[in-house]
Amino acid sequence: MIRGTTKVCGVWGWPVTHSASPAMHNAAFEALGLDLVYVPFAVSPENLKQAIAGARALGLVGVNVTVPLKERVIEFLDRLTERAERLGSVNTLFWDGDQLCGDSTDGAGFLEALPITLTPGMTAVVLGAGGSARAVVDALVQSGVRVLVANRTIKRAEELVTRFGATGALPLEEAPLREALQDASLLVNTTSIGMHPNYAQQPPVPEDALHPGLFVTDLIYNPAQTRLLARAKQCGCGTQNGIEMLVQQGAISFTRWTGQEAPLDIMRRGVKQFLGKTDTIIEAL
Ligand code: NAP
């Protein structure tokens, strides 16, 4: 129930209506009986400066920032965490006294969600070189993994390799991916290929490159099973969709804002309820 004492958290994006974060965080606040509410705010890049002033004026407890504001918000903040500084990207705003600070929880959320053990020297192939790829590549490199980055725009993959000390860049095409995946134990899709509503699309990963020693994780969580994951499962690979990463990165924000351990099961349920029966959609393909 919203009372006179209720404080506000939220997510800023443009657009923001697709976000699963309100369902996830409100479920957690409610389950723990916290006097907090989490609200989506459609903030255009042009209004970001005013939104920052609004966060101060209205006493927002915490904010998630999503596309296209993750980089632009930095110039308005007082301080960044080390990892946000390294990435040049922020997805969580929090207060340290009266200082408004920025953190990036995607990389840590990705690692926390991954159900396989990373060992130094193992090879991962990351598809994509956008915002989420930065967090994933950085997290994997920091874990001692050899990372090959494949992207449609090869220049962006090369930039990521240089910036985060990854092993190499390749075009997002069948032949180089087949070769790169031979010795790989992990394949991560960070591109938006196959995301709602483009269920039929898939990255150009050749079927014969999907060997049972390869674990395939897709950051996409809508649909719950992309075409890439469905094919990988058929080929005997272990698979994972983006829901657990979403929950884990959200859990880190939750703990920053509330000082409490995040109720992960409640948050998972909140996300799944929001997403509905996406599995049914992919089965119909
Ligand atoms: P982004 O910064 O816009 O990057 C998109 C990437 O996809 C780029 O590498 C882009 O290649 C590539 N791409 C897009 N359309 C393509 C196409 N038709 N053919 C080839 N490549 C294409 O997006 P993002 O923020 O990284 O998000 C990417 C995905 O990750 C989204 O589905 C998002 O929902 C998901 N995500 C999930 C989580 C989670 O917690 N599970 C967190 C963050 C993001 P170019 O460089 O060539 O344009």
CSV table of C-alpha atoms and ligand atoms in Angstrom, one decimal:
chain,number,residue,atom,x,y,z
A,1,MET,CA,0.0,0.0,0.0
A,2,ILE,CA,1.3,3.5,-0.8
A,3,ARG,CA,1.3,5.6,2.4
A,4,GLY,CA,2.5,9.1,3.3
A,5,THR,CA,5.9,7.5,4.2
A,6,THR,CA,6.4,5.5,1.0
A,7,LYS,CA,9.7,6.2,-0.9
A,8,VAL,CA,10.2,5.8,-4.6
A,9,CYS,CA,12.7,3.9,-6.8
A,10,GLY,CA,12.4,3.6,-10.5
A,11,VAL,CA,13.8,2.9,-14.0
A,12,TRP,CA,14.5,5.6,-16.6
A,13,GLY,CA,14.5,4.7,-20.3
A,14,TRP,CA,13.3,5.8,-23.6
A,15,PRO,CA,11.1,3.9,-24.2
A,16,VAL,CA,10.6,2.1,-20.9
A,17,THR,CA,7.3,0.3,-21.2
A,18,HIS,CA,8.9,-3.1,-22.0
A,19,SER,CA,10.9,-3.1,-18.7
A,20,ALA,CA,10.5,-6.1,-16.4
A,21,SER,CA,12.2,-4.3,-13.6
A,22,PRO,CA,9.0,-2.8,-12.0
A,23,ALA,CA,7.4,-6.2,-11.7
A,24,MET,CA,10.7,-7.7,-10.3
A,25,HIS,CA,11.4,-5.0,-7.7
A,26,ASN,CA,7.8,-4.3,-6.6
A,27,ALA,CA,7.4,-8.1,-5.9
A,28,ALA,CA,10.6,-7.9,-3.8
A,29,PHE,CA,9.6,-4.8,-1.9
A,30,GLU,CA,6.2,-6.2,-1.1
A,31,ALA,CA,7.5,-9.6,0.0
A,32,LEU,CA,9.9,-8.0,2.5
A,33,GLY,CA,7.3,-5.4,3.6
A,34,LEU,CA,9.5,-2.5,2.6
A,35,ASP,CA,7.8,0.9,2.3
A,36,LEU,CA,9.1,1.4,-1.2
A,37,VAL,CA,7.6,1.5,-4.7
A,38,TYR,CA,9.3,1.1,-8.1
A,39,VAL,CA,8.0,3.1,-11.0
A,40,PRO,CA,8.9,3.3,-14.7
A,41,PHE,CA,9.7,6.8,-15.9
A,42,ALA,CA,9.9,7.6,-19.7
A,43,VAL,CA,12.9,9.9,-19.7
A,44,SER,CA,14.1,11.2,-23.1
A,45,PRO,CA,17.8,12.0,-23.5
A,46,GLU,CA,16.9,15.7,-23.8
A,47,ASN,CA,15.2,15.6,-20.4
A,48,LEU,CA,17.9,13.6,-18.6
A,49,LYS,CA,19.5,16.6,-16.8
A,50,GLN,CA,16.1,17.6,-15.5
A,51,ALA,CA,15.4,14.0,-14.4
A,52,ILE,CA,18.6,14.1,-12.3
A,53,ALA,CA,17.5,17.3,-10.7
A,54,GLY,CA,14.1,15.6,-10.1
A,55,ALA,CA,15.8,12.6,-8.4
A,56,ARG,CA,17.4,15.0,-5.9
A,57,ALA,CA,14.2,17.2,-5.5
A,58,LEU,CA,11.9,14.2,-5.0
A,59,GLY,CA,14.3,12.1,-2.9
A,60,LEU,CA,14.3,9.0,-5.2
A,61,VAL,CA,15.9,6.2,-3.3
A,62,GLY,CA,17.5,4.5,-6.3
A,63,VAL,CA,17.2,4.5,-10.1
A,64,ASN,CA,17.9,2.0,-12.8
A,65,VAL,CA,19.0,3.5,-16.1
A,66,THR,CA,18.5,1.8,-19.4
A,67,VAL,CA,18.8,2.4,-23.2
A,68,PRO,CA,19.6,5.0,-24.4
A,69,LEU,CA,20.7,6.7,-21.2
A,70,LYS,CA,23.4,4.4,-19.8
A,71,GLU,CA,26.4,6.4,-21.1
A,72,ARG,CA,24.8,9.8,-21.3
A,73,VAL,CA,23.9,9.9,-17.6
A,74,ILE,CA,27.5,9.8,-16.5
A,75,GLU,CA,28.2,13.5,-17.0
A,76,PHE,CA,25.5,14.3,-14.4
A,77,LEU,CA,26.8,12.1,-11.6
A,78,ASP,CA,29.2,12.9,-8.7
A,79,ARG,CA,31.0,9.6,-8.7
A,80,LEU,CA,31.2,6.2,-10.5
A,81,THR,CA,32.2,2.8,-9.1
A,82,GLU,CA,35.4,1.4,-10.4
A,83,ARG,CA,33.6,-1.0,-12.8
A,84,ALA,CA,31.2,1.7,-14.1
A,85,GLU,CA,34.3,3.8,-14.8
A,86,ARG,CA,35.9,0.9,-16.6
A,87,LEU,CA,32.8,0.3,-18.7
A,88,GLY,CA,31.9,3.9,-19.3
A,89,SER,CA,28.3,2.8,-18.6
A,90,VAL,CA,25.9,3.0,-15.7
A,91,ASN,CA,22.7,1.0,-15.0
A,92,THR,CA,22.2,1.9,-11.3
A,93,LEU,CA,22.1,5.2,-9.5
A,94,PHE,CA,22.5,5.3,-5.7
A,95,TRP,CA,23.2,7.8,-3.0
A,96,ASP,CA,26.4,8.0,-1.0
A,97,GLY,CA,25.4,10.8,1.4
A,98,ASP,CA,24.3,13.6,-0.9
A,99,GLN,CA,26.5,12.4,-3.7
A,100,LEU,CA,24.6,10.7,-6.6
A,101,CYS,CA,26.7,7.7,-7.7
A,102,GLY,CA,26.6,5.4,-10.7
A,103,ASP,CA,27.3,1.6,-10.8
A,104,SER,CA,27.0,-1.0,-13.5
A,105,THR,CA,25.7,-4.3,-12.2
A,106,ASP,CA,25.3,-6.2,-15.6
A,107,GLY,CA,28.7,-7.8,-15.6
A,108,ALA,CA,28.5,-9.0,-12.0
A,109,GLY,CA,24.9,-10.1,-12.6
A,110,PHE,CA,26.0,-12.1,-15.7
A,111,LEU,CA,28.8,-13.9,-13.8
A,112,GLU,CA,26.5,-14.6,-10.8
A,113,ALA,CA,23.8,-16.1,-13.1
A,114,LEU,CA,26.2,-18.3,-15.1
A,115,PRO,CA,25.7,-21.9,-14.1
A,116,ILE,CA,29.1,-23.1,-15.3
A,117,THR,CA,32.5,-22.6,-13.6
A,118,LEU,CA,34.9,-20.4,-15.5
A,119,THR,CA,38.5,-21.5,-15.5
A,120,PRO,CA,41.5,-19.4,-16.5
A,121,GLY,CA,42.4,-20.0,-20.2
A,122,MET,CA,39.0,-21.3,-21.3
A,123,THR,CA,37.7,-19.7,-24.5
A,124,ALA,CA,34.4,-17.8,-24.8
A,125,VAL,CA,32.9,-16.4,-28.0
A,126,VAL,CA,30.7,-13.3,-27.4
A,127,LEU,CA,28.3,-12.3,-30.2
A,128,GLY,CA,27.8,-8.6,-30.3
A,129,ALA,CA,29.7,-5.5,-29.3
A,130,GLY,CA,27.0,-3.2,-27.9
A,131,GLY,CA,26.3,-2.0,-24.3
A,132,SER,CA,25.7,-5.4,-22.8
A,133,ALA,CA,28.6,-7.0,-24.6
A,134,ARG,CA,30.9,-4.5,-22.9
A,135,ALA,CA,29.8,-5.7,-19.5
A,136,VAL,CA,30.0,-9.4,-20.5
A,137,VAL,CA,33.4,-9.1,-22.1
A,138,ASP,CA,34.9,-7.1,-19.2
A,139,ALA,CA,33.5,-9.7,-16.7
A,140,LEU,CA,34.9,-12.6,-18.6
A,141,VAL,CA,38.3,-11.1,-19.2
A,142,GLN,CA,38.5,-10.2,-15.5
A,143,SER,CA,37.8,-13.9,-14.8
A,144,GLY,CA,40.8,-14.9,-16.9
A,145,VAL,CA,38.8,-16.2,-19.8
A,146,ARG,CA,40.1,-15.9,-23.5
A,147,VAL,CA,37.4,-13.9,-25.2
A,148,LEU,CA,36.7,-13.7,-28.9
A,149,VAL,CA,34.2,-11.0,-29.9
A,150,ALA,CA,32.1,-11.4,-33.1
A,151,ASN,CA,30.1,-8.5,-34.4
A,152,ARG,CA,28.4,-7.3,-37.6
A,153,THR,CA,30.3,-4.1,-37.4
A,154,ILE,CA,33.8,-5.5,-36.9
A,155,LYS,CA,35.2,-2.1,-35.9
A,156,ARG,CA,33.1,-2.1,-32.7
A,157,ALA,CA,34.3,-5.6,-31.9
A,158,GLU,CA,37.9,-4.5,-32.4
A,159,GLU,CA,37.3,-1.5,-30.1
A,160,LEU,CA,36.0,-3.8,-27.4
A,161,VAL,CA,39.1,-6.1,-27.7
A,162,THR,CA,41.4,-3.2,-27.3
A,163,ARG,CA,39.5,-1.6,-24.4
A,164,PHE,CA,39.0,-4.7,-22.3
A,165,GLY,CA,42.0,-6.8,-23.3
A,166,ALA,CA,40.0,-9.6,-25.1
A,167,THR,CA,41.8,-12.0,-27.3
A,168,GLY,CA,40.4,-11.3,-30.8
A,169,ALA,CA,37.7,-9.9,-33.0
A,170,LEU,CA,35.9,-11.6,-35.9
A,171,PRO,CA,33.0,-10.8,-38.2
A,172,LEU,CA,29.6,-12.2,-37.3
A,173,GLU,CA,29.6,-14.8,-40.1
A,174,GLU,CA,29.3,-18.6,-40.3
A,175,ALA,CA,32.9,-19.5,-41.3
A,176,PRO,CA,34.8,-17.5,-38.7
A,177,LEU,CA,32.3,-18.5,-36.0
A,178,ARG,CA,32.7,-22.2,-36.9
A,179,GLU,CA,36.4,-21.9,-36.5
A,180,ALA,CA,36.3,-19.9,-33.3
A,181,LEU,CA,33.7,-22.2,-31.6
A,182,GLN,CA,35.8,-25.4,-32.1
A,183,ASP,CA,37.8,-24.8,-29.0
A,184,ALA,CA,35.3,-22.7,-27.1
A,185,SER,CA,33.4,-23.8,-23.9
A,186,LEU,CA,31.1,-20.8,-23.8
A,187,LEU,CA,29.0,-18.9,-26.4
A,188,VAL,CA,27.2,-15.7,-25.2
A,189,ASN,CA,24.7,-14.0,-27.4
A,190,THR,CA,24.6,-10.3,-26.5
A,191,THR,CA,23.0,-9.2,-29.8
A,192,SER,CA,19.4,-8.4,-30.0
A,193,ILE,CA,18.9,-10.9,-32.9
A,194,GLY,CA,15.9,-13.1,-32.0
A,195,MET,CA,14.5,-10.7,-29.5
A,196,HIS,CA,10.7,-10.0,-29.3
A,197,PRO,CA,9.0,-9.5,-31.8
A,198,ASN,CA,11.7,-11.0,-34.2
A,199,TYR,CA,11.4,-14.5,-32.9
A,200,ALA,CA,12.4,-16.1,-36.2
A,201,GLN,CA,15.8,-14.4,-36.4
A,202,GLN,CA,18.9,-16.0,-35.2
A,203,PRO,CA,22.6,-15.2,-35.2
A,204,PRO,CA,24.7,-17.0,-38.0
A,205,VAL,CA,26.0,-19.7,-35.8
A,206,PRO,CA,26.4,-22.9,-37.9
A,207,GLU,CA,24.6,-25.9,-36.4
A,208,ASP,CA,27.8,-28.1,-36.8
A,209,ALA,CA,29.6,-25.7,-34.5
A,210,LEU,CA,27.2,-26.3,-31.6
A,211,HIS,CA,29.1,-29.2,-29.9
A,212,PRO,CA,28.0,-30.7,-26.5
A,213,GLY,CA,31.1,-29.2,-24.8
A,214,LEU,CA,29.7,-25.8,-25.5
A,215,PHE,CA,27.5,-23.9,-23.0
A,216,VAL,CA,25.2,-21.4,-24.8
A,217,THR,CA,23.8,-18.4,-22.9
A,218,ASP,CA,21.5,-15.8,-24.5
A,219,LEU,CA,21.0,-12.4,-22.8
A,220,ILE,CA,17.6,-12.2,-24.4
A,221,TYR,CA,14.8,-13.0,-22.0
A,222,ASN,CA,11.8,-12.3,-24.2
A,223,PRO,CA,11.2,-14.9,-25.7
A,224,ALA,CA,12.4,-17.2,-22.9
A,225,GLN,CA,13.8,-19.5,-25.6
A,226,THR,CA,15.3,-17.9,-28.6
A,227,ARG,CA,15.9,-19.9,-31.8
A,228,LEU,CA,19.6,-20.0,-31.0
A,229,LEU,CA,18.9,-21.6,-27.6
A,230,ALA,CA,16.4,-24.1,-29.1
A,231,ARG,CA,19.0,-25.2,-31.7
A,232,ALA,CA,21.8,-25.4,-29.1
A,233,LYS,CA,19.6,-27.6,-26.9
A,234,GLN,CA,18.9,-29.9,-29.8
A,235,CYS,CA,22.6,-30.2,-30.4
A,236,GLY,CA,23.3,-31.3,-26.8
A,237,CYS,CA,24.6,-28.0,-25.5
A,238,GLY,CA,23.7,-26.7,-22.0
A,239,THR,CA,21.6,-23.5,-22.4
A,240,GLN,CA,20.5,-20.5,-20.4
A,241,ASN,CA,18.3,-17.5,-21.2
A,242,GLY,CA,18.7,-13.9,-19.9
A,243,ILE,CA,16.2,-14.1,-17.0
A,244,GLU,CA,18.7,-15.1,-14.4
A,245,MET,CA,21.1,-12.3,-15.4
A,246,LEU,CA,18.2,-9.8,-15.2
A,247,VAL,CA,17.4,-11.1,-11.7
A,248,GLN,CA,21.0,-11.1,-10.5
A,249,GLN,CA,21.8,-7.6,-11.8
A,250,GLY,CA,18.6,-6.4,-10.2
A,251,ALA,CA,19.4,-8.1,-6.9
A,252,ILE,CA,22.7,-6.1,-6.7
A,253,SER,CA,20.8,-2.9,-7.2
A,254,PHE,CA,18.2,-3.9,-4.7
A,255,THR,CA,20.8,-4.6,-2.0
A,256,ARG,CA,22.5,-1.3,-2.7
A,257,TRP,CA,19.3,0.6,-2.2
A,258,THR,CA,17.8,-1.3,0.7
A,259,GLY,CA,20.8,-2.8,2.5
A,260,GLN,CA,18.9,-6.1,2.5
A,261,GLU,CA,19.5,-9.4,0.8
A,262,ALA,CA,17.4,-9.7,-2.3
A,263,PRO,CA,14.6,-12.3,-2.3
A,264,LEU,CA,15.7,-14.0,-5.5
A,265,ASP,CA,12.9,-16.5,-5.9
A,266,ILE,CA,10.3,-13.7,-5.5
A,267,MET,CA,12.1,-11.6,-8.1
A,268,ARG,CA,12.3,-14.5,-10.5
A,269,ARG,CA,8.6,-15.1,-10.1
A,270,GLY,CA,7.9,-11.4,-10.7
A,271,VAL,CA,9.9,-11.4,-13.9
A,272,LYS,CA,8.3,-14.6,-15.2
A,273,GLN,CA,4.8,-13.3,-14.4
A,274,PHE,CA,5.5,-10.1,-16.3
A,275,LEU,CA,6.9,-12.0,-19.3
A,276,GLY,CA,4.0,-14.4,-19.4
A,277,LYS,CA,3.9,-17.5,-21.6
A,278,THR,CA,6.7,-16.6,-24.0
A,279,ASP,CA,7.8,-20.3,-24.2
A,280,THR,CA,4.5,-21.0,-26.0
A,281,ILE,CA,5.3,-18.5,-28.7
A,282,ILE,CA,8.7,-20.0,-29.5
A,283,GLU,CA,7.2,-23.5,-29.5
A,284,ALA,CA,4.8,-22.4,-32.2
A,285,LEU,CA,7.7,-21.5,-34.6
B,1,NAP,P1,23.0,-2.6,-28.2
B,1,NAP,O1,23.9,-1.8,-27.4
B,1,NAP,O2,22.0,-1.9,-29.1
B,1,NAP,O3,23.8,-3.7,-29.1
B,1,NAP,C1,23.2,-4.5,-30.0
B,1,NAP,C2,24.2,-5.5,-30.6
B,1,NAP,O4,23.4,-6.3,-31.5
B,1,NAP,C3,25.2,-4.8,-31.5
B,1,NAP,O5,26.4,-5.6,-31.4
B,1,NAP,C4,24.6,-4.9,-32.9
B,1,NAP,O6,25.6,-5.0,-33.9
B,1,NAP,C5,23.9,-6.3,-32.8
B,1,NAP,N1,22.8,-6.4,-33.8
B,1,NAP,C6,21.6,-5.9,-33.6
B,1,NAP,N2,20.8,-6.2,-34.7
B,1,NAP,C7,21.6,-7.0,-35.5
B,1,NAP,C8,21.4,-7.7,-36.7
B,1,NAP,N3,20.2,-7.6,-37.3
B,1,NAP,N4,22.4,-8.3,-37.3
B,1,NAP,C9,23.6,-8.4,-36.7
B,1,NAP,N5,23.9,-7.8,-35.5
B,1,NAP,C10,22.9,-7.1,-34.9
B,1,NAP,O7,22.1,-3.5,-27.3
B,1,NAP,P2,22.4,-4.1,-25.8
B,1,NAP,O8,22.0,-3.1,-24.8
B,1,NAP,O9,23.8,-4.6,-25.8
B,1,NAP,O10,21.3,-5.3,-25.7
B,1,NAP,C11,21.4,-6.4,-26.5
B,1,NAP,C12,20.4,-7.5,-26.0
B,1,NAP,O11,20.8,-7.9,-24.7
B,1,NAP,C13,19.0,-7.1,-25.9
B,1,NAP,O12,18.2,-8.2,-26.4
B,1,NAP,C14,18.7,-6.9,-24.4
B,1,NAP,O13,17.4,-7.1,-24.1
B,1,NAP,C15,19.6,-7.9,-23.8
B,1,NAP,N6,20.1,-7.6,-22.5
B,1,NAP,C16,19.7,-8.4,-21.5
B,1,NAP,C17,20.2,-8.2,-20.2
B,1,NAP,C18,19.8,-9.2,-19.1
B,1,NAP,O14,19.9,-8.8,-17.9
B,1,NAP,N7,19.4,-10.4,-19.4
B,1,NAP,C19,20.9,-7.0,-19.9
B,1,NAP,C20,21.2,-6.1,-20.9
B,1,NAP,C21,20.8,-6.4,-22.2
B,1,NAP,P3,26.2,-3.7,-34.6
B,1,NAP,O15,27.3,-3.2,-33.6
B,1,NAP,O16,26.8,-4.1,-35.9
B,1,NAP,O17,25.1,-2.7,-34.7
